[in-house]
Coordinates of C-alpha atoms and ligand atoms in Angstrom, one line a residue:
X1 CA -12.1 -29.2 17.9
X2 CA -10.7 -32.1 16.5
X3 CA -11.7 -31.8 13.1
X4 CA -8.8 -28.9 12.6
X5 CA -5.9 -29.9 11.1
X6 CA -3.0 -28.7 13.5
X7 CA -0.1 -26.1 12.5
X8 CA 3.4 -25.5 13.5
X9 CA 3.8 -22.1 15.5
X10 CA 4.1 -19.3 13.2
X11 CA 2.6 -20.7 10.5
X12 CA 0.7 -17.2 9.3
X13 CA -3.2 -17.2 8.4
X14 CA -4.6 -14.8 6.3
X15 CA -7.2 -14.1 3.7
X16 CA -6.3 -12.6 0.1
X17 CA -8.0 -9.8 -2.8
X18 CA -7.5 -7.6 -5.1
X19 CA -7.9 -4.2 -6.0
X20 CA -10.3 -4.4 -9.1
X21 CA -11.8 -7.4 -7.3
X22 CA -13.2 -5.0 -4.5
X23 CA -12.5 -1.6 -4.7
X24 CA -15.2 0.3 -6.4
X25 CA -14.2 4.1 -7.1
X26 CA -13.3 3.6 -10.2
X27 CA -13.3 7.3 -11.3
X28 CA -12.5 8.8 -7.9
X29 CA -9.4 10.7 -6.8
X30 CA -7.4 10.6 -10.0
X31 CA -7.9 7.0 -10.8
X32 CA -6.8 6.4 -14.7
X33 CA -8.6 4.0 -16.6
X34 CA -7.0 0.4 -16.7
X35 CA -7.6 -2.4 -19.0
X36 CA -10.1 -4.1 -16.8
X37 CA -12.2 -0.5 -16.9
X38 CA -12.4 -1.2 -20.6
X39 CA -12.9 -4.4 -21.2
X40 CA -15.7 -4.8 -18.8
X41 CA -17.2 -1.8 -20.2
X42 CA -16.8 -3.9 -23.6
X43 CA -20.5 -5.6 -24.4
X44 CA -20.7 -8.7 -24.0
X45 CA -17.2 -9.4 -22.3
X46 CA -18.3 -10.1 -18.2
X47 CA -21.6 -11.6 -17.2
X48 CA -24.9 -9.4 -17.4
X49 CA -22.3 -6.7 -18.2
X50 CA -21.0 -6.3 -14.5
X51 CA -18.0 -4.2 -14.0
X52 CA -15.3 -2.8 -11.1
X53 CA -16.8 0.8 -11.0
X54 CA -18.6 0.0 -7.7
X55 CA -17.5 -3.7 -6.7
X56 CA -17.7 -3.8 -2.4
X57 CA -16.7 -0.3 -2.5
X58 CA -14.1 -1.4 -0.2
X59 CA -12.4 2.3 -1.1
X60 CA -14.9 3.7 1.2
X61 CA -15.3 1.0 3.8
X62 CA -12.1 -0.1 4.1
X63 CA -12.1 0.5 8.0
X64 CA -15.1 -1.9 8.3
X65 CA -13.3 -4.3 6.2
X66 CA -10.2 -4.0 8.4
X67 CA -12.2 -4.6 11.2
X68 CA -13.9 -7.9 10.0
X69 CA -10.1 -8.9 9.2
X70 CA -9.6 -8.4 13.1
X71 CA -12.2 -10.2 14.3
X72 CA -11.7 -12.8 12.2
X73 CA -7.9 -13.2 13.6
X74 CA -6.1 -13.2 11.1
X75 CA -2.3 -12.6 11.1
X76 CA -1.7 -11.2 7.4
X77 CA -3.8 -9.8 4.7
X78 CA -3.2 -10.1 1.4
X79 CA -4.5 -7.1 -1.0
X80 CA -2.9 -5.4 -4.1
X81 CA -2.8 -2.2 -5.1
X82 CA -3.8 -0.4 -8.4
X83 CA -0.9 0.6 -10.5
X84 CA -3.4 3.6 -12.5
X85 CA -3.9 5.0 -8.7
X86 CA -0.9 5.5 -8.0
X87 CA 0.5 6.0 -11.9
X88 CA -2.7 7.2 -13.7
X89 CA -1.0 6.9 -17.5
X90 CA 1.1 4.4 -16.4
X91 CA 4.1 6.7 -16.7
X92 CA 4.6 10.2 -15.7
X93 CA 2.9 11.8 -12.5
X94 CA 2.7 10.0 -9.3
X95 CA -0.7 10.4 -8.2
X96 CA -0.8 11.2 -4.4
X97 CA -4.0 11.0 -3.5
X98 CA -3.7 7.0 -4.4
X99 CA -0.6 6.7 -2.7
X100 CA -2.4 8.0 0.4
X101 CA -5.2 5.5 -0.1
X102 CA -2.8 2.4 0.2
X103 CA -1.2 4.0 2.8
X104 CA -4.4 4.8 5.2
X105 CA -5.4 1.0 4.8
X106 CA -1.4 0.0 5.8
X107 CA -2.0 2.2 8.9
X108 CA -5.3 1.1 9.7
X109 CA -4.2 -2.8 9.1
X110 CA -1.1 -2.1 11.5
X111 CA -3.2 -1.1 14.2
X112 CA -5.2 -3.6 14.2
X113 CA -2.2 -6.0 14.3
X114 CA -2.3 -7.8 11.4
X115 CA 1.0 -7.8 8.8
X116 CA 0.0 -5.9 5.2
X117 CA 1.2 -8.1 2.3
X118 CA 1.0 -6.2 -1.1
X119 CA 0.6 -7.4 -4.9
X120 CA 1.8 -5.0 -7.1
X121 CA 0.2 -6.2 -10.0
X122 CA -3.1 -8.1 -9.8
X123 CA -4.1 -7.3 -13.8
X124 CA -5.0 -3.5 -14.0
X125 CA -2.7 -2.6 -16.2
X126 CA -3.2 1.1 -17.3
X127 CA -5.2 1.8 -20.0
X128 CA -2.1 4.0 -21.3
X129 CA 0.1 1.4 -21.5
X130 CA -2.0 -1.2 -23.4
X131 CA -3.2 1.7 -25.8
X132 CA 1.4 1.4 -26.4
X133 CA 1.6 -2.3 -26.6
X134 CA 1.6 -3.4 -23.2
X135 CA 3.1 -6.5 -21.9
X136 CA 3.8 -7.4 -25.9
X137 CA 6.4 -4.7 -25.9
X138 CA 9.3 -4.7 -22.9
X139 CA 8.6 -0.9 -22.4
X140 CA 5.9 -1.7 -19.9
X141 CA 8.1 -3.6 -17.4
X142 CA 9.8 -0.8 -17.7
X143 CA 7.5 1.4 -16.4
X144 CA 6.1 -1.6 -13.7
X145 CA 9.4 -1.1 -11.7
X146 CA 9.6 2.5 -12.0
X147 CA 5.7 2.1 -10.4
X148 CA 7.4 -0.4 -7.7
X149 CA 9.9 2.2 -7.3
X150 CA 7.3 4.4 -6.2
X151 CA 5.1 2.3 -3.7
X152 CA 7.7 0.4 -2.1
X153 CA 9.5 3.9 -1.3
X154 CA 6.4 5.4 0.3
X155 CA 4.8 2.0 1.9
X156 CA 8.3 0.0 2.4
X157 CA 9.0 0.8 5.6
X158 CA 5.5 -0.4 6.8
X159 CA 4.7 -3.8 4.5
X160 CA 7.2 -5.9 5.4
X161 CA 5.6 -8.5 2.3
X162 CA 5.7 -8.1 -1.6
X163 CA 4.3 -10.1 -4.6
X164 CA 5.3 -8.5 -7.5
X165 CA 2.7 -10.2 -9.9
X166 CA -0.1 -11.9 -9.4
X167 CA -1.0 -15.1 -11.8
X168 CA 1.0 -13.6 -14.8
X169 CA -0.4 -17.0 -16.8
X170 CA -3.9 -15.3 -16.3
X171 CA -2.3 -12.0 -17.4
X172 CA -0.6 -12.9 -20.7
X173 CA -2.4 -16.4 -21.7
X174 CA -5.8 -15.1 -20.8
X175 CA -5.6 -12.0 -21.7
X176 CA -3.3 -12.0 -24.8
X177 CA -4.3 -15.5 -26.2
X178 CA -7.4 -16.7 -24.8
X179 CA -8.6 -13.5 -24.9
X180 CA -11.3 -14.2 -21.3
X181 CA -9.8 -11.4 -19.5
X182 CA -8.6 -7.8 -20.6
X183 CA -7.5 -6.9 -22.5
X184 CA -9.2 -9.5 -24.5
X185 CA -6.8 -10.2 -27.4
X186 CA -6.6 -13.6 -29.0
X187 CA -2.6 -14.1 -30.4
X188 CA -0.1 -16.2 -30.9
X189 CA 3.6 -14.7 -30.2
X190 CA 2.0 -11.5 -28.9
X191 CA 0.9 -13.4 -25.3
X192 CA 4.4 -15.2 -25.6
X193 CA 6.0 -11.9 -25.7
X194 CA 3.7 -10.7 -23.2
X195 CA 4.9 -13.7 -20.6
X196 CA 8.2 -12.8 -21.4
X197 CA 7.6 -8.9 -20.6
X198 CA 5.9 -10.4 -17.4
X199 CA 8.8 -11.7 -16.4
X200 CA 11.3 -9.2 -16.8
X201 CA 9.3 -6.6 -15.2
X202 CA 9.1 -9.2 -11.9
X203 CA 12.5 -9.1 -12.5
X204 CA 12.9 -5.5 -12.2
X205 CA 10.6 -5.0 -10.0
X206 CA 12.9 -7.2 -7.3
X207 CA 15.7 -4.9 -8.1
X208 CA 13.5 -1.8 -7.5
X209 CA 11.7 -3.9 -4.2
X210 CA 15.5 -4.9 -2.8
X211 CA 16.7 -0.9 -3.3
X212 CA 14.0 0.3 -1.3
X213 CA 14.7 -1.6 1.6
X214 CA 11.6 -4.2 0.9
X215 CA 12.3 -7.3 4.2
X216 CA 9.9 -9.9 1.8
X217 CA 9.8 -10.4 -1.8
X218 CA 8.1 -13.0 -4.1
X219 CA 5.6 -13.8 -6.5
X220 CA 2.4 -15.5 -6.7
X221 CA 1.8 -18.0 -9.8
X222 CA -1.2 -20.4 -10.3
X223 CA 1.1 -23.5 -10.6
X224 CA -1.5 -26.2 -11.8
X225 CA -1.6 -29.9 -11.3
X226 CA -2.2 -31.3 -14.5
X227 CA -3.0 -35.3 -15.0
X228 CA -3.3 -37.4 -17.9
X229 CA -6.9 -38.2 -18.6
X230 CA -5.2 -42.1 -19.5
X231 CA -1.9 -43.6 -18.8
X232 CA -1.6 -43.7 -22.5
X233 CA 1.6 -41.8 -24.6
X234 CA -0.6 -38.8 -26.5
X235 CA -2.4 -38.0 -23.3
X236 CA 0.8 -37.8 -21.3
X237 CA 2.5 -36.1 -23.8
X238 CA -0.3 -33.7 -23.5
X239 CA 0.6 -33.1 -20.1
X240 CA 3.7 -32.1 -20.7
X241 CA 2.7 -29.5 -23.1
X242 CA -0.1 -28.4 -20.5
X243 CA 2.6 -28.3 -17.4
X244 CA 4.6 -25.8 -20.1
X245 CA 1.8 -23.6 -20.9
X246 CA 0.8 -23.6 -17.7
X247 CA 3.8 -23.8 -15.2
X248 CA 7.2 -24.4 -16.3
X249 CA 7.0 -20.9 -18.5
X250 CA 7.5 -19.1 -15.2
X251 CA 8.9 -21.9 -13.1
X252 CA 11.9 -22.4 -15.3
X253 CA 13.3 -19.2 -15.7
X254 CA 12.5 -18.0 -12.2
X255 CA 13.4 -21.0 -10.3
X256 CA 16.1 -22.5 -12.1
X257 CA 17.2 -19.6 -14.7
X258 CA 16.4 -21.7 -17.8
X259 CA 13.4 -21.8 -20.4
X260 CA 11.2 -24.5 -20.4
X261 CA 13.6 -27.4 -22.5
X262 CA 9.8 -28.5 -23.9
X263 CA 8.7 -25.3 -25.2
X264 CA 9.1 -26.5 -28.7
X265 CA 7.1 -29.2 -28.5
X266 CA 4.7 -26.8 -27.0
X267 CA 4.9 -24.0 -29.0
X268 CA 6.6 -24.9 -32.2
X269 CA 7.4 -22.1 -34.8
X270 CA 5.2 -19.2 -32.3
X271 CA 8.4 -19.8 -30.0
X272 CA 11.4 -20.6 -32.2
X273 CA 13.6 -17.6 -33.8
X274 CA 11.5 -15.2 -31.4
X275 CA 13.3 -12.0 -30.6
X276 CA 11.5 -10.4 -27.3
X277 CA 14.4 -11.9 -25.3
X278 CA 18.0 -10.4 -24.9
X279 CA 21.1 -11.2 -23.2
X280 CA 20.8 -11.1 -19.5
X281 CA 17.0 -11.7 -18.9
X282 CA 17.5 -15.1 -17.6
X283 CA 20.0 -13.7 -14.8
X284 CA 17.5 -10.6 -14.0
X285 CA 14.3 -13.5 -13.8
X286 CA 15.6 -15.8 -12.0
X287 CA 17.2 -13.4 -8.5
X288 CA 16.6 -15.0 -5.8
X289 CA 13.4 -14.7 -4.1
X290 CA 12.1 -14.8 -0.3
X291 CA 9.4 -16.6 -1.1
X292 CA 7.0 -18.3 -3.9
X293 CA 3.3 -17.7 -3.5
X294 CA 1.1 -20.2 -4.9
X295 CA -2.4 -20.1 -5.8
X296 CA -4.1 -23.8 -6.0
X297 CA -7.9 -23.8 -6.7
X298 CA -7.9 -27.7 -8.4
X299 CA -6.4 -30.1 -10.9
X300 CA -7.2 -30.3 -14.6
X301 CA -7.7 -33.4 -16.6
X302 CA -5.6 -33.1 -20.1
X303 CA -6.3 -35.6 -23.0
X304 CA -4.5 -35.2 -26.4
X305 CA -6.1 -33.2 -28.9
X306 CA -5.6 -32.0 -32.7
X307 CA -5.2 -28.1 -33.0
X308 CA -8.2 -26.0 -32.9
X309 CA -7.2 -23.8 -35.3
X310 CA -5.8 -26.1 -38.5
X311 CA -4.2 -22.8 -39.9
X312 CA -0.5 -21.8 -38.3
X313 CA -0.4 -18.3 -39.2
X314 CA -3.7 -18.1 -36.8
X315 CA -2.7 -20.4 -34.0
X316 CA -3.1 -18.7 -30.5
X317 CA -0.6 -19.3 -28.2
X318 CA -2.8 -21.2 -25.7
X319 CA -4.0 -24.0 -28.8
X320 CA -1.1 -26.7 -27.5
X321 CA -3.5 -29.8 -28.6
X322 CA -5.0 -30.6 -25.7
X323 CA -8.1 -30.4 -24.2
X324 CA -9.9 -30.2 -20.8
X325 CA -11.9 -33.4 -19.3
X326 CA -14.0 -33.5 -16.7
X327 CA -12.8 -35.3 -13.9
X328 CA -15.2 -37.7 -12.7
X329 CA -16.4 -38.8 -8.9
X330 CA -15.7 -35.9 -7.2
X331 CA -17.8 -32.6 -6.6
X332 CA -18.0 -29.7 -8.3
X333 CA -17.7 -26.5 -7.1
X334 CA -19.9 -23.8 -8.6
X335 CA -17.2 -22.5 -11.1
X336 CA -17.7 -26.5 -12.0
X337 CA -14.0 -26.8 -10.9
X338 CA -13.4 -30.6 -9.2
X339 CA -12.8 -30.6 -5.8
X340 CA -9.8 -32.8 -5.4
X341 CA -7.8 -31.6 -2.1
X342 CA -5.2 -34.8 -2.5
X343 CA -3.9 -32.7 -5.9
X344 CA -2.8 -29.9 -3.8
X345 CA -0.6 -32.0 -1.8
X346 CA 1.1 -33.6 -5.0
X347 CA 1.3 -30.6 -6.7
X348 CA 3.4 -29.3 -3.6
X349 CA 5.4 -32.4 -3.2
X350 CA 5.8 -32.1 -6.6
X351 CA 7.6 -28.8 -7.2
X352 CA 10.0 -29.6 -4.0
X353 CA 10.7 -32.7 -6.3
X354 CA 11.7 -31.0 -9.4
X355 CA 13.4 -27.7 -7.7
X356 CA 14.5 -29.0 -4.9
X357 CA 16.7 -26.6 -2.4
X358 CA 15.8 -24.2 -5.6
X359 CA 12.1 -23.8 -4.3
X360 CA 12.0 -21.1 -1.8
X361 CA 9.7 -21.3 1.4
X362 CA 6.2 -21.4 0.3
X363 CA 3.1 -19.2 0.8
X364 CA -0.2 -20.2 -0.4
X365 CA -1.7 -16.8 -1.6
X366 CA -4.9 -17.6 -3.0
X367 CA -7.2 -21.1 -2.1
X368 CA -10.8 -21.3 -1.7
X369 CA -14.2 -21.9 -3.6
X370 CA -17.3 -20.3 -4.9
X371 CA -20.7 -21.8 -4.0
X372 CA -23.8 -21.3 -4.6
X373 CA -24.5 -19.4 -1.2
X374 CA -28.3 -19.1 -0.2
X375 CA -28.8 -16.8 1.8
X376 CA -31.6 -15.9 4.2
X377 CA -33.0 -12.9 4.7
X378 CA -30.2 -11.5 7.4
X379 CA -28.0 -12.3 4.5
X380 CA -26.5 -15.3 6.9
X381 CA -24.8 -17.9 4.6
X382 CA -24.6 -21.6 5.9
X383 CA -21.5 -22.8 3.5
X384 CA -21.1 -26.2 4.5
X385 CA -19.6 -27.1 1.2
X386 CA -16.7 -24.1 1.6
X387 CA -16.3 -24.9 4.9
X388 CA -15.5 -28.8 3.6
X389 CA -13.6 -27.6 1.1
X390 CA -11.5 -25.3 3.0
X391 CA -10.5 -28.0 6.0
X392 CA -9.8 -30.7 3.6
X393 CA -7.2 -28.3 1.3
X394 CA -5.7 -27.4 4.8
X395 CA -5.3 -30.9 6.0
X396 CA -3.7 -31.4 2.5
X397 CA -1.4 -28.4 3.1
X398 CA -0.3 -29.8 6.6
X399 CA 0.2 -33.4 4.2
X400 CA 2.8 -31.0 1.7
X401 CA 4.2 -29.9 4.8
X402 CA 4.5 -33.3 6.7
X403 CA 6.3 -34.5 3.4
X404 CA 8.9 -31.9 3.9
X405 CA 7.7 -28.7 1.8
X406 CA 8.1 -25.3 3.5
X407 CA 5.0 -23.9 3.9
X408 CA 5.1 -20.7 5.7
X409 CA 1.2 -19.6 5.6
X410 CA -2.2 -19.7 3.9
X411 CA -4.4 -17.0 2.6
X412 CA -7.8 -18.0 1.8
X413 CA -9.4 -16.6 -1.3
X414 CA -11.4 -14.0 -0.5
X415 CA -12.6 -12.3 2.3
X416 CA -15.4 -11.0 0.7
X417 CA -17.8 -11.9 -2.2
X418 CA -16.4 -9.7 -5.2
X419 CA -16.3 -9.1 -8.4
X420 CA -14.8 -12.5 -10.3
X421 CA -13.6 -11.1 -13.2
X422 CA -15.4 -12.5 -16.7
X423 CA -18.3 -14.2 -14.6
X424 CA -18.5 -10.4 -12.7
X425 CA -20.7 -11.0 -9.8
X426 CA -22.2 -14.2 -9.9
X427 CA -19.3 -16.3 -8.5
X428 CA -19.0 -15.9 -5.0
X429 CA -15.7 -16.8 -3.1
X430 CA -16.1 -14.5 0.0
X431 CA -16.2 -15.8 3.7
X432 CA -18.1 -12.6 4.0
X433 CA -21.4 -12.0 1.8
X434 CA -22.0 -8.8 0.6
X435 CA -25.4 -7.3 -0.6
X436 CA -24.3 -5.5 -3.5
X437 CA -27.7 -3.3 -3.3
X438 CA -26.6 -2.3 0.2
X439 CA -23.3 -2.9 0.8
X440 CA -24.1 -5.1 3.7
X441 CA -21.8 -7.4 4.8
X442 CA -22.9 -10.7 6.7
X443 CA -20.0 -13.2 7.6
X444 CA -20.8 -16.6 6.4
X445 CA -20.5 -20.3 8.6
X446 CA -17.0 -20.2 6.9
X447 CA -16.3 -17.0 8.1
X448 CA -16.7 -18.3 11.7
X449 CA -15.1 -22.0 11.1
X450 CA -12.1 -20.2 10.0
X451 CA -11.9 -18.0 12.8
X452 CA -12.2 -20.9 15.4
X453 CA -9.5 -22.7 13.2
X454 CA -7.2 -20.0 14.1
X455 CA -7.8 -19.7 17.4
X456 CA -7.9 -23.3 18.0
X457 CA -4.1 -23.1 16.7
X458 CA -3.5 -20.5 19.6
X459 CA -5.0 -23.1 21.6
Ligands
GBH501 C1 -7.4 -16.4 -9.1 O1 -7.4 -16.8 -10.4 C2 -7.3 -14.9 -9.1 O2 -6.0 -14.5 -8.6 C3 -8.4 -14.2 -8.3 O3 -8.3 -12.9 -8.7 C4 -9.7 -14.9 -8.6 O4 -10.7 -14.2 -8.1 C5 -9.6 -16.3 -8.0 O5 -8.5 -17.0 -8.5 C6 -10.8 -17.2 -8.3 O6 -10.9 -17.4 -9.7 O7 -13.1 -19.6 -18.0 O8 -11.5 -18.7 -19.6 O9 -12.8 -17.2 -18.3 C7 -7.4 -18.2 -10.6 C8 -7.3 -18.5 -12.0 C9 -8.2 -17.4 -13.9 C10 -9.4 -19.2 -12.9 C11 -9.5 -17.1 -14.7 C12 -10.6 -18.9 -13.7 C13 -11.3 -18.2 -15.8 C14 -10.9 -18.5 -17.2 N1 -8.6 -18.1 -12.7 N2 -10.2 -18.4 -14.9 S1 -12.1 -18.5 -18.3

């Protein structure tokens, strides 16, 4: 079909989740509580209230979900695995019968052919920790590597992939400043400190991954194309204290083993004389990785914009005097995000620019859009909008590509409808619907279009 954009051989296709995100089982089999547990337990935190405890119950149905992966062809699945599984209070006992779990689903992936990629951290922090601090205080990347100390020995020699976070922006901006997901705290240099902690436990983590024999290890961020909502100086100055906030925090010291040079301007006094970082960080961030896996879902418009808050001593860390505009022309997905495909090229093009032979080969871990899927009474979905929106961020992946940046596979976000964090279960990214009153799952149009994408590159 000529409508699919071509790939070089071993380009790798894949679809992507998460543990929270699907799992269900929340109390079973010595599961400990994480922050997620609480939060969406919290009133009023996630849409009508909706929480992980059940999700797709993909604990149970795993093998069914395995099987859909099969028939949909792909060569790699993306998933992550829960850190209170396998560490219940974060530190202490190893919990076996989690360790098991991960490593029935490794097995039954394997035999179906298709290569196990596995986030370590995907935001379920345990309960434990956060109750100590968490990622404001260094102890917990302590106890994240001694956890990747753990998995990697008993699943290394089977998942040949690691991410050792997932989206830490989401995990110490949202969670620490903006305070939209768990564990719902609004600060200033507590979620600076918590990016920090972020960092050095992906940097530990690496050392704990590379001991254990791991082949592949990276991490996923949600590098964002920002763009001036005018050509004029205050809104591009804005943009530069967006691409901080949002980018160069973890770029910069993992790529290039420096802090952002415009985190002043940024931050002002909530970054200068802080004391979370010591000697030797910058050297354990920035090891070199095997890949970078990027998660692009659309641009964002910046303008310029006075602080929120007028007060210092109550700034959060995420009020950088900016604001959000709407981007105009284009179509909105039902998370209102822009559909803007020719951003994901730049932003691409765009880190090869600034890192150059610095950028490792790329993965792009998470892409893909929620609609407002009607479905019929078979539950069959026809997405025409995903399906749009998933061939013309492809063709602009090939574009990235054809411009010279490494691209080594895709993952599309998700293979099944789940549980989307704050907005719970309203949001649906899945190329698989699930009933969530009977578990049922239906593959949607895009579920199919996919598949014949991939086998049309097998041609
Ligand atoms: C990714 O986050 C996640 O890795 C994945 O788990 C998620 O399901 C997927 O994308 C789709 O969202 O309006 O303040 O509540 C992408 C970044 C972070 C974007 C949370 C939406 C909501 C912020 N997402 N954000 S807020």
């Amino acid at each position: 079909m000529s409508d699919f954009p071509s790939f070089p051989p071993g380009f790798e296709f894949g679809a992507a989740t998460a543990a929270y995100q699907i799992e269900g089982a929340a109390q079973e089999d010595g599961r400990g509580p994480s922050i997620w547990d609480t939060y969406s337990h919290t009133p009023g935190r996630t849409a009508n209230g909706d929480t992980g405890d059940v999700a797709c119950d993909h604990y149970h149905r795993y093998p069914e979900d395995v099987a859909l992966l099969r028939d949909l062809g792909v060569d790699t699945y993306r998933f992550s695995i829960a850190w209170p599984r396998v560490v219940p209070d974060g530190s202490g006992p190893v919990n076996p019968a989690g360790l098991d779990f991960y490593s029935r689903l490794v097995d039954e992936l394997l035999a179906a052919g298709i290569t196990p990629a596995a986030t370590l951290y995907h935001w379920d922090l345990p309960q434990a920790l956060e109750d100590r601090g968490g990622w404001r205080v260094r102890e917990t990347a302590e106890r994240f590597a001694e956890y990747a100390a753990v998995v990697a020995g008993h699943l290394g020699d089977r998942v040949p992939r690691w991410i050792t976070l997932n989206e830490p922006w989401c995990s110490s901006f949202l969670g620490y400043s903006v305070g939209r997901h768990a564990p719902g705290a609004q600060e200033g240099r507590g979620a600076l400190a918590a990016a920090h902690h972020l960092l050095v436990g992906h940097g530990l983590a690496v050392q704990a991954l590379r001991s254990a024999g791991a082949r592949e290890v990276g991490i996923t961020l949600n590098v964002d194309r920002n763009l001036p909502a005018s050509g004029s100086p205050a809104d591009r100055a804005a943009v530069v204290r967006a691409d901080t906030l949002h980018n160069l925090v973890w770029t910069e010291p993992i790529l290039a083993g420096r802090y952002p040079e415009t985190e002043e301007e940024t931050w002002g006094e909530l970054i200068t004389g802080q004391d979370f970082r010591r000697e030797g960080d910058l050297g354990l961030i920035s090891q070199p990785l095997d890949f970078l896996g990027v998660n692009f879902y659309r641009p964002i418009v910046v303008a310029d914009a006075p602080y929120r808050e007028s007060d210092p001593a109550r700034r959060v860390a995420t009020d950088n005097r900016y604001a959000e505009v709407r981007l105009e022309g284009v179509r909105h997905t039902a998370m209102d995000w822009p559909v803007d495909p020719g951003s994901f090229t730049e932003l691409l093009v765009g880190l090869k620019e600034r890192y150059g032979d610095a950028l490792p080969p790329v993965h792009i871990t998470e892409n893909g859009s929620a609609e407002d899927d009607k479905a019929d009474a078979d539950g069959v979905v026809h997405d025409h909008d995903r399906v749009t929106y998933l061939r013309d961020h492809l063709g602009a992946l090939r574009a990235a590509m054809d411009a010279g940046v490494d691209v080594r596979g895709y993952y599309v976000w998700s293979l099944l409808d789940n549980f989307e964090w704050a907005f719970g279960y309203d949001r649906r990214f899945g190329l698989v619907r699930v009933d969530y009153d009977t578990q049922r799952r239906t593959p949607k149009d895009s579920y199919h279009w996919y598949k014949a994408m991939i086998a049309a590159q097998r041609g």
